[in-house]
Structures are given as structure tokens and as C-alpha cells.
Amino acid sequence: MSVVNLFRAAAALPDAWSSRPLGEVGTACVKVLRMDELPVEEEAHGTAEVLIVLDGRLELSVEDAEVTVGPGEMYVVKAGVRHAVRPGSRGTLVIVEVPERSGIDGPLAADGLQGAGPPAPSPADQALQGTGHSG
């Protein structure tokens, strides 16, 4: 498979909220779509969905909670969970549909990754920052 530019793939879609499959990883299907500020009705799927916001933001209603997913963040919707897109969602979204038997769970708070941002530089990287080198 060749390199896929996710932003160009999303921009080439004929309509917002129409996803395009880009490939498969094992039993998971990777899709991209463009969000356009308009809401999407409540739905539930037979597979879990990993929702990754590349740019913009995704405004969700998941069961009785409101969830905002920003750039560089992901949210996992388990199979069968009812969710809807609230008005104001915009940008580029990657969806990874994962069959429930794959054992995906989220959010990743148990691993200390929720809201963590980019990884901290290693001691070697910190040492190089003072020398003008970039690794």
C-alpha cells in the first residue's frame, strides 16, 4: 500500500459525513471523513469505533453524556452504544471500526494516556536540545 494523505482523502469526498474506507488492519477497517458543523442522528453499530480527530473538533452525545474530542485526541465508542454528533463538529475525522472481539477498550486513562498530550522528551533528547541538534 502506498502513503495516503488523510486530509486530501477527506477533501476529495463528495459529501461531508460520507466516509471512505482507506484500508484494513487485521479485522479493523480504517476510514476518513470530513465533518461540516451539522449534526448527525443517533446511531449504534455492531462494531466498536475508534474516533480520531486530526483537525477541528467532534462534538458527541454518548448515552447521557456530552463529549468533545479535539485535535490529536481519540474516543472509543463500544459496539452497540448509542451516540450522535452534535452541531458544531468540524474538521477531519479518522474512524477505525474494530470488531468487538478484538478487545479494544477506552478511554486509556488506566494507562495514564488520557489527555497526556505529546510524549515528554527523553533525557537524551533533552541533552541534544541544548546543542542545536535535532533527533
PDB file of C-alpha atoms in Angstrom:
ATOM      1  CA  MET A   1       0.000   0.000   0.000  1.00  0.00           C
ATOM      2  CA  SER A   2       1.226   3.497  -0.742  1.00  0.00           C
ATOM      3  CA  VAL A   3       1.197   6.560   1.513  1.00  0.00           C
ATOM      4  CA  VAL A   4      -2.270   8.102   1.928  1.00  0.00           C
ATOM      5  CA  ASN A   5      -2.712  11.794   2.683  1.00  0.00           C
ATOM      6  CA  LEU A   6      -5.682  11.779   5.055  1.00  0.00           C
ATOM      7  CA  PHE A   7      -6.534  15.449   4.521  1.00  0.00           C
ATOM      8  CA  ARG A   8      -6.624  15.073   0.720  1.00  0.00           C
ATOM      9  CA  ALA A   9      -8.662  11.869   1.010  1.00  0.00           C
ATOM     10  CA  ALA A  10     -11.225  13.670   3.197  1.00  0.00           C
ATOM     11  CA  ALA A  11     -11.310  16.750   0.922  1.00  0.00           C
ATOM     12  CA  ALA A  12     -11.954  14.539  -2.124  1.00  0.00           C
ATOM     13  CA  LEU A  13     -15.132  13.052  -0.625  1.00  0.00           C
ATOM     14  CA  PRO A  14     -18.296  14.190  -2.416  1.00  0.00           C
ATOM     15  CA  ASP A  15     -20.174  14.996   0.813  1.00  0.00           C
ATOM     16  CA  ALA A  16     -19.444  15.653   4.452  1.00  0.00           C
ATOM     17  CA  TRP A  17     -20.183  12.709   6.736  1.00  0.00           C
ATOM     18  CA  SER A  18     -19.718  10.188   3.901  1.00  0.00           C
ATOM     19  CA  SER A  19     -16.737   8.093   4.917  1.00  0.00           C
ATOM     20  CA  ARG A  20     -14.248   6.441   2.606  1.00  0.00           C
ATOM     21  CA  PRO A  21     -12.519   3.195   3.563  1.00  0.00           C
ATOM     22  CA  LEU A  22      -8.749   3.602   3.230  1.00  0.00           C
ATOM     23  CA  GLY A  23      -7.583   0.150   4.228  1.00  0.00           C
ATOM     24  CA  GLU A  24      -7.762  -2.693   6.682  1.00  0.00           C
ATOM     25  CA  VAL A  25      -5.503  -3.660   9.556  1.00  0.00           C
ATOM     26  CA  GLY A  26      -6.304  -7.198  10.599  1.00  0.00           C
ATOM     27  CA  THR A  27     -10.065  -7.162  11.116  1.00  0.00           C
ATOM     28  CA  ALA A  28     -10.249  -3.366  11.592  1.00  0.00           C
ATOM     29  CA  CYS A  29     -11.353  -1.002   8.812  1.00  0.00           C
ATOM     30  CA  VAL A  30      -9.764   2.472   8.658  1.00  0.00           C
ATOM     31  CA  LYS A  31     -11.938   5.260   7.225  1.00  0.00           C
ATOM     32  CA  VAL A  32     -11.680   9.020   6.810  1.00  0.00           C
ATOM     33  CA  LEU A  33     -14.402  11.650   6.609  1.00  0.00           C
ATOM     34  CA  ARG A  34     -14.968  15.361   6.624  1.00  0.00           C
ATOM     35  CA  MET A  35     -17.199  16.946   9.287  1.00  0.00           C
ATOM     36  CA  ASP A  36     -19.249  20.059   8.399  1.00  0.00           C
ATOM     37  CA  GLU A  37     -20.793  21.589  11.560  1.00  0.00           C
ATOM     38  CA  LEU A  38     -24.151  19.835  11.025  1.00  0.00           C
ATOM     39  CA  PRO A  39     -25.481  17.220  13.463  1.00  0.00           C
ATOM     40  CA  VAL A  40     -25.813  13.525  12.676  1.00  0.00           C
ATOM     41  CA  GLU A  41     -28.698  11.489  14.094  1.00  0.00           C
ATOM     42  CA  GLU A  42     -28.203   8.994  16.884  1.00  0.00           C
ATOM     43  CA  GLU A  43     -26.923   5.607  15.811  1.00  0.00           C
ATOM     44  CA  ALA A  44     -25.309   2.435  17.129  1.00  0.00           C
ATOM     45  CA  HIS A  45     -23.028  -0.002  15.336  1.00  0.00           C
ATOM     46  CA  GLY A  46     -22.237  -3.698  15.564  1.00  0.00           C
ATOM     47  CA  THR A  47     -18.526  -2.826  15.840  1.00  0.00           C
ATOM     48  CA  ALA A  48     -16.578  -0.602  18.186  1.00  0.00           C
ATOM     49  CA  GLU A  49     -15.367   2.682  16.683  1.00  0.00           C
ATOM     50  CA  VAL A  50     -12.152   4.475  17.470  1.00  0.00           C
ATOM     51  CA  LEU A  51     -12.763   8.126  16.551  1.00  0.00           C
ATOM     52  CA  ILE A  52      -9.574  10.135  15.948  1.00  0.00           C
ATOM     53  CA  VAL A  53      -9.812  13.880  15.285  1.00  0.00           C
ATOM     54  CA  LEU A  54      -6.993  15.113  13.052  1.00  0.00           C
ATOM     55  CA  ASP A  55      -8.143  18.735  12.988  1.00  0.00           C
ATOM     56  CA  GLY A  56     -11.210  20.614  14.170  1.00  0.00           C
ATOM     57  CA  ARG A  57     -13.390  19.046  16.828  1.00  0.00           C
ATOM     58  CA  LEU A  58     -16.003  16.331  17.249  1.00  0.00           C
ATOM     59  CA  GLU A  59     -18.984  17.060  19.494  1.00  0.00           C
ATOM     60  CA  LEU A  60     -20.726  13.853  20.601  1.00  0.00           C
ATOM     61  CA  SER A  61     -23.666  12.802  22.720  1.00  0.00           C
ATOM     62  CA  VAL A  62     -22.887   9.339  24.053  1.00  0.00           C
ATOM     63  CA  GLU A  63     -25.734   7.854  26.043  1.00  0.00           C
ATOM     64  CA  ASP A  64     -26.417  10.667  28.568  1.00  0.00           C
ATOM     65  CA  ALA A  65     -23.026  12.398  28.342  1.00  0.00           C
ATOM     66  CA  GLU A  66     -21.673  15.148  26.105  1.00  0.00           C
ATOM     67  CA  VAL A  67     -18.145  14.521  24.846  1.00  0.00           C
ATOM     68  CA  THR A  68     -15.804  16.871  22.965  1.00  0.00           C
ATOM     69  CA  VAL A  69     -12.870  15.330  21.091  1.00  0.00           C
ATOM     70  CA  GLY A  70     -10.220  17.774  19.920  1.00  0.00           C
ATOM     71  CA  PRO A  71      -7.279  17.648  17.502  1.00  0.00           C
ATOM     72  CA  GLY A  72      -4.896  14.814  18.257  1.00  0.00           C
ATOM     73  CA  GLU A  73      -7.417  13.125  20.556  1.00  0.00           C
ATOM     74  CA  MET A  74      -9.367   9.900  20.201  1.00  0.00           C
ATOM     75  CA  TYR A  75     -12.533   8.496  21.705  1.00  0.00           C
ATOM     76  CA  VAL A  76     -13.693   4.880  21.703  1.00  0.00           C
ATOM     77  CA  VAL A  77     -17.388   4.084  21.231  1.00  0.00           C
ATOM     78  CA  LYS A  78     -18.041   0.457  22.144  1.00  0.00           C
ATOM     79  CA  ALA A  79     -20.193  -1.718  19.908  1.00  0.00           C
ATOM     80  CA  GLY A  80     -23.905  -1.208  20.469  1.00  0.00           C
ATOM     81  CA  VAL A  81     -23.541   2.127  22.302  1.00  0.00           C
ATOM     82  CA  ARG A  82     -25.928   4.793  21.008  1.00  0.00           C
ATOM     83  CA  HIS A  83     -24.213   8.038  20.027  1.00  0.00           C
ATOM     84  CA  ALA A  84     -24.968  11.155  17.993  1.00  0.00           C
ATOM     85  CA  VAL A  85     -22.927  14.003  16.545  1.00  0.00           C
ATOM     86  CA  ARG A  86     -23.909  17.380  17.957  1.00  0.00           C
ATOM     87  CA  PRO A  87     -23.901  20.609  15.910  1.00  0.00           C
ATOM     88  CA  GLY A  88     -20.505  22.284  15.643  1.00  0.00           C
ATOM     89  CA  SER A  89     -18.433  19.235  14.726  1.00  0.00           C
ATOM     90  CA  ARG A  90     -15.975  20.203  12.002  1.00  0.00           C
ATOM     91  CA  GLY A  91     -12.665  19.093  10.555  1.00  0.00           C
ATOM     92  CA  THR A  92     -11.152  15.760   9.595  1.00  0.00           C
ATOM     93  CA  LEU A  93     -12.029  12.534  11.367  1.00  0.00           C
ATOM     94  CA  VAL A  94     -10.451   9.082  11.107  1.00  0.00           C
ATOM     95  CA  ILE A  95     -12.668   6.175  12.125  1.00  0.00           C
ATOM     96  CA  VAL A  96     -11.252   2.754  12.892  1.00  0.00           C
ATOM     97  CA  GLU A  97     -14.042   0.174  13.028  1.00  0.00           C
ATOM     98  CA  VAL A  98     -12.927  -2.633  15.307  1.00  0.00           C
ATOM     99  CA  PRO A  99     -14.875  -5.868  15.754  1.00  0.00           C
ATOM    100  CA  GLU A 100     -15.740  -6.204  19.452  1.00  0.00           C
ATOM    101  CA  ARG A 101     -13.822  -9.470  19.763  1.00  0.00           C
ATOM    102  CA  SER A 102     -10.584  -7.511  19.277  1.00  0.00           C
ATOM    103  CA  GLY A 103     -10.851  -6.328  22.868  1.00  0.00           C
ATOM    104  CA  ILE A 104     -10.438  -2.577  22.283  1.00  0.00           C
ATOM    105  CA  ASP A 105     -11.456  -0.528  25.287  1.00  0.00           C
ATOM    106  CA  GLY A 106     -11.268   3.094  26.170  1.00  0.00           C
ATOM    107  CA  PRO A 107     -10.558   5.686  27.179  1.00  0.00           C
ATOM    108  CA  LEU A 108      -6.982   4.860  28.011  1.00  0.00           C
ATOM    109  CA  ALA A 109      -6.979   6.521  31.436  1.00  0.00           C
ATOM    110  CA  ALA A 110      -5.807   3.272  33.039  1.00  0.00           C
ATOM    111  CA  ASP A 111      -2.575   3.592  31.043  1.00  0.00           C
ATOM    112  CA  GLY A 112      -2.127   7.240  32.009  1.00  0.00           C
ATOM    113  CA  LEU A 113      -2.605   8.378  28.406  1.00  0.00           C
ATOM    114  CA  GLN A 114      -5.891  10.271  28.621  1.00  0.00           C
ATOM    115  CA  GLY A 115      -5.232  13.937  27.953  1.00  0.00           C
ATOM    116  CA  ALA A 116      -1.486  13.379  28.215  1.00  0.00           C
ATOM    117  CA  GLY A 117      -0.541  15.317  25.052  1.00  0.00           C
ATOM    118  CA  PRO A 118       2.723  14.584  23.251  1.00  0.00           C
ATOM    119  CA  PRO A 119       5.256  12.338  24.983  1.00  0.00           C
ATOM    120  CA  ALA A 120       7.870  14.026  27.128  1.00  0.00           C
ATOM    121  CA  PRO A 121      11.340  14.192  25.586  1.00  0.00           C
ATOM    122  CA  SER A 122      13.773  11.529  26.712  1.00  0.00           C
ATOM    123  CA  PRO A 123      16.870  12.575  28.714  1.00  0.00           C
ATOM    124  CA  ALA A 124      18.939  12.106  25.520  1.00  0.00           C
ATOM    125  CA  ASP A 125      16.577  14.402  23.589  1.00  0.00           C
ATOM    126  CA  GLN A 126      16.766  16.997  26.357  1.00  0.00           C
ATOM    127  CA  ALA A 127      20.569  16.901  26.228  1.00  0.00           C
ATOM    128  CA  LEU A 128      20.516  17.391  22.437  1.00  0.00           C
ATOM    129  CA  GLN A 129      18.168  20.378  22.684  1.00  0.00           C
ATOM    130  CA  GLY A 130      20.940  22.405  24.272  1.00  0.00           C
ATOM    131  CA  THR A 131      23.427  21.543  21.474  1.00  0.00           C
ATOM    132  CA  GLY A 132      21.407  22.663  18.460  1.00  0.00           C
ATOM    133  CA  HIS A 133      20.925  19.090  17.218  1.00  0.00           C
ATOM    134  CA  SER A 134      17.544  17.655  16.423  1.00  0.00           C
ATOM    135  CA  GLY A 135      16.848  13.982  16.519  1.00  0.00           C
TER     136      GLY A 135
END
